[in-house]
Structure formats: C-alpha cells, structure tokens
Amino acid sequence: MSAHDDVLAAAKDMLRLNLTAGTSGNVSARLDEGLFVITPSSIPYDTMTLDDLCVIDATGEKVEGAQSPSSEKLVHLACYKRFPEVQSVIHAHPVYASMFAVARQPIPSAIDEFAVYVGGDVPVAEYAMTGSPELGENAADCLVSVGSALLANHGTVTVSESPEKAIHQLGVVERAAQIVWGARVLGGDAELPASTNETLGGYYRMLRNPGS
Ligand SMILES: [Zn+2]
C-alpha cells in the first residue's frame, strides 16, 4: 500500500464511520522530499479515486493532480512543519467533538486507555478563521504532547504516524466526546486519577517520540 492508497482508504473510512459529513474534512500523509499527498476540495468521498488526490509542497503549491487541494491544507502543513515525527494529519467535523469545539471546552481524558491513544485531554485551539494560516499555527500550538485538538467553533485536527492510526485516534476522540457529553447529561463526569493519565499519556509520548 502506498501513502496515496492509505490516504484514500482513511478518507472513505472517515465518511463511513460518521466522523465527518458531506465533502467536509480532509486527510493527508507525508511523502519523501518535502511533499505531501492530500484529499481534494469538494469531491465526494464515496466516489473519490486515487487520481483525485493532490500532491503539494511545503508551501501548499500543487505539484501533482487535476483537482484543487483541500482548502484546509495550511492546517496540515503547519502540523508537518512543527512535528517531524508526524506522518499523517486528518481534519474533520465529527458531531460530538464539534459540540465541544463550539462550547470551547476540552474533551477530558475521562476514559481509561484514552490517553494511550491521544496523550491526554483534547485541548481547544484559539479561534482562527477557516483557511487562515493562523488556524494551523494555533492547532499546532496545542499538539505538542497530545495527538488531537479542537479547532474552536469548527472541528478537530488529529496527527499520527499513519492515516490508518489517525482515523482510529479520531474515532477514539469522537466516542469519548459522546460519552463525556452523555455522562454530563446524567449528572457529571468523574475524573480519572491524575496518575492514570500521567502514566498512560507517557506511553503515548514515548511511542510518538521514541528517542526522547
Ligand atoms: Zn473544516
């Protein structure tokens, strides 16, 4: 499987798993020589083919592909620039996580094992308008020690070592958002012991940066 295959499969999974709606959201992966493969703008995921994917350089210029690259390419590029270990980025609009994004509340790491996959609480990046360079920079500011962040009043951004793992991580985040939301409806959300999240978040950070 090439990075192109992985990006296309993750994009189709994102829609199938209800992690975004319509043509919103976008998936990318790092290639060699400072290039990135990214889903195009405004093409339905169910009919998207490998030929629809775009290759862009670190400035966002298209170097391959007939379609226009995603309008949120700057979010992806900001994450790749800031974090050399990141191999894939997904931006999406999942319903429950987006509820937290609109409320501008972090999704707490309230479920055991959540921090293994995500690193800890999912923070809210400072608001910036869609398509602006600040949106990517604000998101990257939040992704130093965790793998997912909320874009205020917008959606999510997830960084990982592969498109497949990024989709899994995004699913974990969305499910946690739904569960925490429901727990609050039931009357409250109990916190995990801080030591649990420290230990499990430590595993996440060790796997992300094995040398550190
Ligand atoms: Zn978006």
PDB file of C-alpha atoms and ligand atoms in Angstrom:
ATOM      1  CA  MET A   1       0.000   0.000   0.000  1.00  0.00           C
ATOM      2  CA  SER A   2       1.319   3.423  -0.925  1.00  0.00           C
ATOM      3  CA  ALA A   3       0.693   6.605   1.040  1.00  0.00           C
ATOM      4  CA  HIS A   4      -1.861   7.506  -1.668  1.00  0.00           C
ATOM      5  CA  ASP A   5      -3.781   4.251  -1.023  1.00  0.00           C
ATOM      6  CA  ASP A   6      -3.669   4.853   2.737  1.00  0.00           C
ATOM      7  CA  VAL A   7      -4.977   8.421   2.410  1.00  0.00           C
ATOM      8  CA  LEU A   8      -7.833   7.350   0.124  1.00  0.00           C
ATOM      9  CA  ALA A   9      -8.798   4.452   2.440  1.00  0.00           C
ATOM     10  CA  ALA A  10      -8.751   6.744   5.500  1.00  0.00           C
ATOM     11  CA  ALA A  11     -10.844   9.385   3.705  1.00  0.00           C
ATOM     12  CA  LYS A  12     -13.502   6.788   2.832  1.00  0.00           C
ATOM     13  CA  ASP A  13     -13.375   5.405   6.398  1.00  0.00           C
ATOM     14  CA  MET A  14     -13.841   8.908   7.791  1.00  0.00           C
ATOM     15  CA  LEU A  15     -17.197   9.195   5.986  1.00  0.00           C
ATOM     16  CA  ARG A  16     -18.216   5.543   6.606  1.00  0.00           C
ATOM     17  CA  LEU A  17     -17.549   5.876  10.340  1.00  0.00           C
ATOM     18  CA  ASN A  18     -19.573   9.083  10.529  1.00  0.00           C
ATOM     19  CA  LEU A  19     -16.530  11.144  11.507  1.00  0.00           C
ATOM     20  CA  THR A  20     -17.377  13.888   9.043  1.00  0.00           C
ATOM     21  CA  ALA A  21     -20.262  14.899   6.789  1.00  0.00           C
ATOM     22  CA  GLY A  22     -20.579  15.561   3.070  1.00  0.00           C
ATOM     23  CA  THR A  23     -17.275  16.590   1.496  1.00  0.00           C
ATOM     24  CA  SER A  24     -16.003  18.261   4.686  1.00  0.00           C
ATOM     25  CA  GLY A  25     -12.773  17.237   6.359  1.00  0.00           C
ATOM     26  CA  ASN A  26      -9.520  16.182   4.731  1.00  0.00           C
ATOM     27  CA  VAL A  27      -6.780  13.570   5.030  1.00  0.00           C
ATOM     28  CA  SER A  28      -3.092  13.833   4.186  1.00  0.00           C
ATOM     29  CA  ALA A  29       0.182  11.937   4.512  1.00  0.00           C
ATOM     30  CA  ARG A  30       3.840  12.911   4.349  1.00  0.00           C
ATOM     31  CA  LEU A  31       5.780  11.741   1.269  1.00  0.00           C
ATOM     32  CA  ASP A  32       9.525  11.889   0.624  1.00  0.00           C
ATOM     33  CA  GLU A  33      11.367  15.052  -0.426  1.00  0.00           C
ATOM     34  CA  GLY A  34       9.178  17.572   1.380  1.00  0.00           C
ATOM     35  CA  LEU A  35       5.967  16.634  -0.417  1.00  0.00           C
ATOM     36  CA  PHE A  36       2.535  15.667   0.920  1.00  0.00           C
ATOM     37  CA  VAL A  37      -0.476  13.844  -0.540  1.00  0.00           C
ATOM     38  CA  ILE A  38      -3.845  15.348   0.411  1.00  0.00           C
ATOM     39  CA  THR A  39      -7.509  14.850  -0.439  1.00  0.00           C
ATOM     40  CA  PRO A  40      -9.026  17.347  -2.900  1.00  0.00           C
ATOM     41  CA  SER A  41     -11.589  20.026  -2.228  1.00  0.00           C
ATOM     42  CA  SER A  42     -15.301  19.314  -2.861  1.00  0.00           C
ATOM     43  CA  ILE A  43     -15.093  15.731  -4.190  1.00  0.00           C
ATOM     44  CA  PRO A  44     -17.491  13.218  -2.521  1.00  0.00           C
ATOM     45  CA  TYR A  45     -15.564  10.579  -0.578  1.00  0.00           C
ATOM     46  CA  ASP A  46     -17.634   7.660  -1.866  1.00  0.00           C
ATOM     47  CA  THR A  47     -16.661   8.321  -5.492  1.00  0.00           C
ATOM     48  CA  MET A  48     -13.150   9.675  -4.794  1.00  0.00           C
ATOM     49  CA  THR A  49     -10.345   7.799  -6.615  1.00  0.00           C
ATOM     50  CA  LEU A  50      -6.552   7.832  -6.368  1.00  0.00           C
ATOM     51  CA  ASP A  51      -6.467  10.184  -9.375  1.00  0.00           C
ATOM     52  CA  ASP A  52      -8.381  12.811  -7.383  1.00  0.00           C
ATOM     53  CA  LEU A  53      -5.653  13.086  -4.714  1.00  0.00           C
ATOM     54  CA  CYS A  54      -3.268  16.057  -4.895  1.00  0.00           C
ATOM     55  CA  VAL A  55       0.423  16.278  -4.127  1.00  0.00           C
ATOM     56  CA  ILE A  56       1.522  19.593  -2.618  1.00  0.00           C
ATOM     57  CA  ASP A  57       4.802  21.029  -1.415  1.00  0.00           C
ATOM     58  CA  ALA A  58       5.501  22.595   1.973  1.00  0.00           C
ATOM     59  CA  THR A  59       4.213  25.978   0.791  1.00  0.00           C
ATOM     60  CA  GLY A  60       0.892  24.481  -0.368  1.00  0.00           C
ATOM     61  CA  GLU A  61       1.667  24.687  -4.101  1.00  0.00           C
ATOM     62  CA  LYS A  62       0.172  21.815  -6.065  1.00  0.00           C
ATOM     63  CA  VAL A  63       2.777  19.721  -7.854  1.00  0.00           C
ATOM     64  CA  GLU A  64       0.538  16.844  -8.980  1.00  0.00           C
ATOM     65  CA  GLY A  65      -3.188  16.165  -9.522  1.00  0.00           C
ATOM     66  CA  ALA A  66      -6.080  17.509 -11.586  1.00  0.00           C
ATOM     67  CA  GLN A  67      -8.228  18.648  -8.645  1.00  0.00           C
ATOM     68  CA  SER A  68      -7.748  21.536  -6.189  1.00  0.00           C
ATOM     69  CA  PRO A  69      -6.131  20.535  -2.902  1.00  0.00           C
ATOM     70  CA  SER A  70      -8.193  20.869   0.270  1.00  0.00           C
ATOM     71  CA  SER A  71      -8.797  24.431   1.383  1.00  0.00           C
ATOM     72  CA  GLU A  72      -7.534  23.468   4.860  1.00  0.00           C
ATOM     73  CA  LYS A  73      -4.113  22.408   3.514  1.00  0.00           C
ATOM     74  CA  LEU A  74      -2.425  25.027   5.722  1.00  0.00           C
ATOM     75  CA  VAL A  75      -3.619  23.199   8.868  1.00  0.00           C
ATOM     76  CA  HIS A  76      -1.948  20.029   7.603  1.00  0.00           C
ATOM     77  CA  LEU A  77       1.256  21.799   6.554  1.00  0.00           C
ATOM     78  CA  ALA A  78       1.578  23.622   9.885  1.00  0.00           C
ATOM     79  CA  CYS A  79       1.449  20.280  11.718  1.00  0.00           C
ATOM     80  CA  TYR A  80       4.046  18.641   9.437  1.00  0.00           C
ATOM     81  CA  LYS A  81       6.366  21.616   9.777  1.00  0.00           C
ATOM     82  CA  ARG A  82       6.124  21.728  13.567  1.00  0.00           C
ATOM     83  CA  PHE A  83       6.339  17.958  14.184  1.00  0.00           C
ATOM     84  CA  PRO A  84       8.812  15.975  12.051  1.00  0.00           C
ATOM     85  CA  GLU A  85       7.558  12.708  13.578  1.00  0.00           C
ATOM     86  CA  VAL A  86       4.009  13.244  12.284  1.00  0.00           C
ATOM     87  CA  GLN A  87       3.274  11.241   9.120  1.00  0.00           C
ATOM     88  CA  SER A  88      -0.461  11.864   8.712  1.00  0.00           C
ATOM     89  CA  VAL A  89      -2.949  14.621   9.527  1.00  0.00           C
ATOM     90  CA  ILE A  90      -6.758  14.484   9.489  1.00  0.00           C
ATOM     91  CA  HIS A  91      -9.085  17.439   9.833  1.00  0.00           C
ATOM     92  CA  ALA A  92     -12.749  16.520  10.411  1.00  0.00           C
ATOM     93  CA  HIS A  93     -16.129  17.703  11.660  1.00  0.00           C
ATOM     94  CA  PRO A  94     -17.396  14.878  13.907  1.00  0.00           C
ATOM     95  CA  VAL A  95     -20.617  15.836  15.690  1.00  0.00           C
ATOM     96  CA  TYR A  96     -19.790  15.275  19.360  1.00  0.00           C
ATOM     97  CA  ALA A  97     -16.230  16.569  19.251  1.00  0.00           C
ATOM     98  CA  SER A  98     -17.505  19.593  17.329  1.00  0.00           C
ATOM     99  CA  MET A  99     -20.014  20.227  20.130  1.00  0.00           C
ATOM    100  CA  PHE A 100     -17.063  20.579  22.498  1.00  0.00           C
ATOM    101  CA  ALA A 101     -15.325  22.776  19.890  1.00  0.00           C
ATOM    102  CA  VAL A 102     -18.313  25.131  19.757  1.00  0.00           C
ATOM    103  CA  ALA A 103     -18.626  25.143  23.555  1.00  0.00           C
ATOM    104  CA  ARG A 104     -14.840  25.755  23.588  1.00  0.00           C
ATOM    105  CA  GLN A 105     -14.423  23.062  26.197  1.00  0.00           C
ATOM    106  CA  PRO A 106     -11.613  20.486  26.099  1.00  0.00           C
ATOM    107  CA  ILE A 107     -12.604  16.828  25.864  1.00  0.00           C
ATOM    108  CA  PRO A 108     -11.308  15.406  29.153  1.00  0.00           C
ATOM    109  CA  SER A 109      -9.313  12.204  29.218  1.00  0.00           C
ATOM    110  CA  ALA A 110     -12.004  10.599  31.371  1.00  0.00           C
ATOM    111  CA  ILE A 111     -11.966   7.067  29.983  1.00  0.00           C
ATOM    112  CA  ASP A 112      -9.284   4.560  30.880  1.00  0.00           C
ATOM    113  CA  GLU A 113      -6.852   3.964  27.964  1.00  0.00           C
ATOM    114  CA  PHE A 114      -7.913   7.194  26.196  1.00  0.00           C
ATOM    115  CA  ALA A 115      -4.549   8.788  26.995  1.00  0.00           C
ATOM    116  CA  VAL A 116      -2.661   5.852  25.460  1.00  0.00           C
ATOM    117  CA  TYR A 117      -4.067   6.780  22.063  1.00  0.00           C
ATOM    118  CA  VAL A 118      -4.444  10.557  22.394  1.00  0.00           C
ATOM    119  CA  GLY A 119      -1.960  11.591  25.096  1.00  0.00           C
ATOM    120  CA  GLY A 120      -4.424  13.317  27.442  1.00  0.00           C
ATOM    121  CA  ASP A 121      -7.206  15.918  27.397  1.00  0.00           C
ATOM    122  CA  VAL A 122      -8.026  17.201  23.887  1.00  0.00           C
ATOM    123  CA  PRO A 123      -7.366  20.962  24.094  1.00  0.00           C
ATOM    124  CA  VAL A 124      -9.194  23.770  22.290  1.00  0.00           C
ATOM    125  CA  ALA A 125      -7.035  25.797  19.904  1.00  0.00           C
ATOM    126  CA  GLU A 126      -7.554  29.518  19.856  1.00  0.00           C
ATOM    127  CA  TYR A 127     -10.130  30.553  17.231  1.00  0.00           C
ATOM    128  CA  ALA A 128      -8.942  31.498  13.767  1.00  0.00           C
ATOM    129  CA  MET A 129     -10.959  31.696  10.569  1.00  0.00           C
ATOM    130  CA  THR A 130     -11.125  28.711   8.259  1.00  0.00           C
ATOM    131  CA  GLY A 131      -8.407  28.779   5.593  1.00  0.00           C
ATOM    132  CA  SER A 132      -6.215  31.240   7.504  1.00  0.00           C
ATOM    133  CA  PRO A 133      -2.558  30.495   8.324  1.00  0.00           C
ATOM    134  CA  GLU A 134      -3.316  31.223  11.999  1.00  0.00           C
ATOM    135  CA  LEU A 135      -5.726  28.265  12.152  1.00  0.00           C
ATOM    136  CA  GLY A 136      -2.887  25.814  11.521  1.00  0.00           C
ATOM    137  CA  GLU A 137      -0.453  27.580  13.835  1.00  0.00           C
ATOM    138  CA  ASN A 138      -2.998  27.690  16.668  1.00  0.00           C
ATOM    139  CA  ALA A 139      -3.733  23.986  16.200  1.00  0.00           C
ATOM    140  CA  ALA A 140      -0.046  23.055  16.167  1.00  0.00           C
ATOM    141  CA  ASP A 141       0.444  25.011  19.405  1.00  0.00           C
ATOM    142  CA  CYS A 142      -1.931  22.502  21.053  1.00  0.00           C
ATOM    143  CA  LEU A 143      -0.437  19.309  19.593  1.00  0.00           C
ATOM    144  CA  VAL A 144       2.974  19.232  21.265  1.00  0.00           C
ATOM    145  CA  SER A 145       2.120  16.461  23.732  1.00  0.00           C
ATOM    146  CA  VAL A 146      -1.281  15.203  22.533  1.00  0.00           C
ATOM    147  CA  GLY A 147      -2.420  13.865  19.159  1.00  0.00           C
ATOM    148  CA  SER A 148      -5.741  15.657  18.729  1.00  0.00           C
ATOM    149  CA  ALA A 149      -7.013  19.202  19.216  1.00  0.00           C
ATOM    150  CA  LEU A 150     -10.300  21.021  18.781  1.00  0.00           C
ATOM    151  CA  LEU A 151     -10.497  23.953  16.381  1.00  0.00           C
ATOM    152  CA  ALA A 152     -12.709  26.460  18.175  1.00  0.00           C
ATOM    153  CA  ASN A 153     -16.195  26.693  16.596  1.00  0.00           C
ATOM    154  CA  HIS A 154     -15.096  24.358  13.799  1.00  0.00           C
ATOM    155  CA  GLY A 155     -13.964  20.723  14.290  1.00  0.00           C
ATOM    156  CA  THR A 156     -10.940  18.569  15.006  1.00  0.00           C
ATOM    157  CA  VAL A 157      -7.361  18.072  13.887  1.00  0.00           C
ATOM    158  CA  THR A 158      -5.540  14.797  14.505  1.00  0.00           C
ATOM    159  CA  VAL A 159      -1.876  13.944  13.934  1.00  0.00           C
ATOM    160  CA  SER A 160      -0.465  10.436  13.835  1.00  0.00           C
ATOM    161  CA  GLU A 161       2.095   8.074  12.358  1.00  0.00           C
ATOM    162  CA  SER A 162      -0.214   6.823   9.568  1.00  0.00           C
ATOM    163  CA  PRO A 163      -3.629   7.630   8.054  1.00  0.00           C
ATOM    164  CA  GLU A 164      -4.997   4.368   9.479  1.00  0.00           C
ATOM    165  CA  LYS A 165      -3.863   5.224  13.020  1.00  0.00           C
ATOM    166  CA  ALA A 166      -5.115   8.800  12.651  1.00  0.00           C
ATOM    167  CA  ILE A 167      -8.608   7.528  11.769  1.00  0.00           C
ATOM    168  CA  HIS A 168      -8.554   5.191  14.770  1.00  0.00           C
ATOM    169  CA  GLN A 169      -7.449   8.026  17.045  1.00  0.00           C
ATOM    170  CA  LEU A 170     -10.130  10.325  15.656  1.00  0.00           C
ATOM    171  CA  GLY A 171     -12.722   7.631  16.360  1.00  0.00           C
ATOM    172  CA  VAL A 172     -11.479   7.335  19.958  1.00  0.00           C
ATOM    173  CA  VAL A 173     -11.790  11.118  20.377  1.00  0.00           C
ATOM    174  CA  GLU A 174     -15.301  11.263  18.903  1.00  0.00           C
ATOM    175  CA  ARG A 175     -16.513   8.347  21.017  1.00  0.00           C
ATOM    176  CA  ALA A 176     -15.052   9.931  24.162  1.00  0.00           C
ATOM    177  CA  ALA A 177     -16.765  13.226  23.355  1.00  0.00           C
ATOM    178  CA  GLN A 178     -20.087  11.413  23.006  1.00  0.00           C
ATOM    179  CA  ILE A 179     -19.600   9.508  26.263  1.00  0.00           C
ATOM    180  CA  VAL A 180     -18.496  12.549  28.277  1.00  0.00           C
ATOM    181  CA  TRP A 181     -21.391  14.570  26.879  1.00  0.00           C
ATOM    182  CA  GLY A 182     -23.793  11.800  27.915  1.00  0.00           C
ATOM    183  CA  ALA A 183     -22.173  11.463  31.340  1.00  0.00           C
ATOM    184  CA  ARG A 184     -22.700  15.171  31.921  1.00  0.00           C
ATOM    185  CA  VAL A 185     -26.355  14.809  30.939  1.00  0.00           C
ATOM    186  CA  LEU A 186     -26.570  12.049  33.558  1.00  0.00           C
ATOM    187  CA  GLY A 187     -25.261  14.392  36.190  1.00  0.00           C
ATOM    188  CA  GLY A 188     -21.491  14.678  35.966  1.00  0.00           C
ATOM    189  CA  ASP A 189     -18.223  13.228  34.790  1.00  0.00           C
ATOM    190  CA  ALA A 190     -15.875  11.726  37.333  1.00  0.00           C
ATOM    191  CA  GLU A 191     -12.206  12.367  36.635  1.00  0.00           C
ATOM    192  CA  LEU A 192      -9.668   9.605  36.269  1.00  0.00           C
ATOM    193  CA  PRO A 193      -6.857   9.730  38.826  1.00  0.00           C
ATOM    194  CA  ALA A 194      -4.177  12.097  37.508  1.00  0.00           C
ATOM    195  CA  SER A 195      -1.609   9.311  37.932  1.00  0.00           C
ATOM    196  CA  THR A 196      -3.521   7.145  35.434  1.00  0.00           C
ATOM    197  CA  ASN A 197      -3.443   9.822  32.761  1.00  0.00           C
ATOM    198  CA  GLU A 198       0.205  10.631  33.507  1.00  0.00           C
ATOM    199  CA  THR A 199       1.226   7.005  33.099  1.00  0.00           C
ATOM    200  CA  LEU A 200      -0.895   6.329  30.015  1.00  0.00           C
ATOM    201  CA  GLY A 201      -0.077   9.707  28.438  1.00  0.00           C
ATOM    202  CA  GLY A 202       3.581   8.858  28.970  1.00  0.00           C
ATOM    203  CA  TYR A 203       3.144   5.778  26.784  1.00  0.00           C
ATOM    204  CA  TYR A 204       1.626   7.936  24.053  1.00  0.00           C
ATOM    205  CA  ARG A 205       4.544  10.392  24.136  1.00  0.00           C
ATOM    206  CA  MET A 206       7.125   7.592  24.216  1.00  0.00           C
ATOM    207  CA  LEU A 207       5.563   5.968  21.135  1.00  0.00           C
ATOM    208  CA  ARG A 208       5.354   9.306  19.321  1.00  0.00           C
ATOM    209  CA  ASN A 209       8.962  10.273  20.053  1.00  0.00           C
ATOM    210  CA  PRO A 210      10.821   7.073  20.901  1.00  0.00           C
ATOM    211  CA  GLY A 211      14.170   8.841  21.298  1.00  0.00           C
ATOM    212  CA  SER A 212      13.031  11.423  23.831  1.00  0.00           C
TER     213      SER A 212
HETATM  214 ZN    ZN B   1     -13.230  22.183   8.466  1.00  0.00          ZN
END
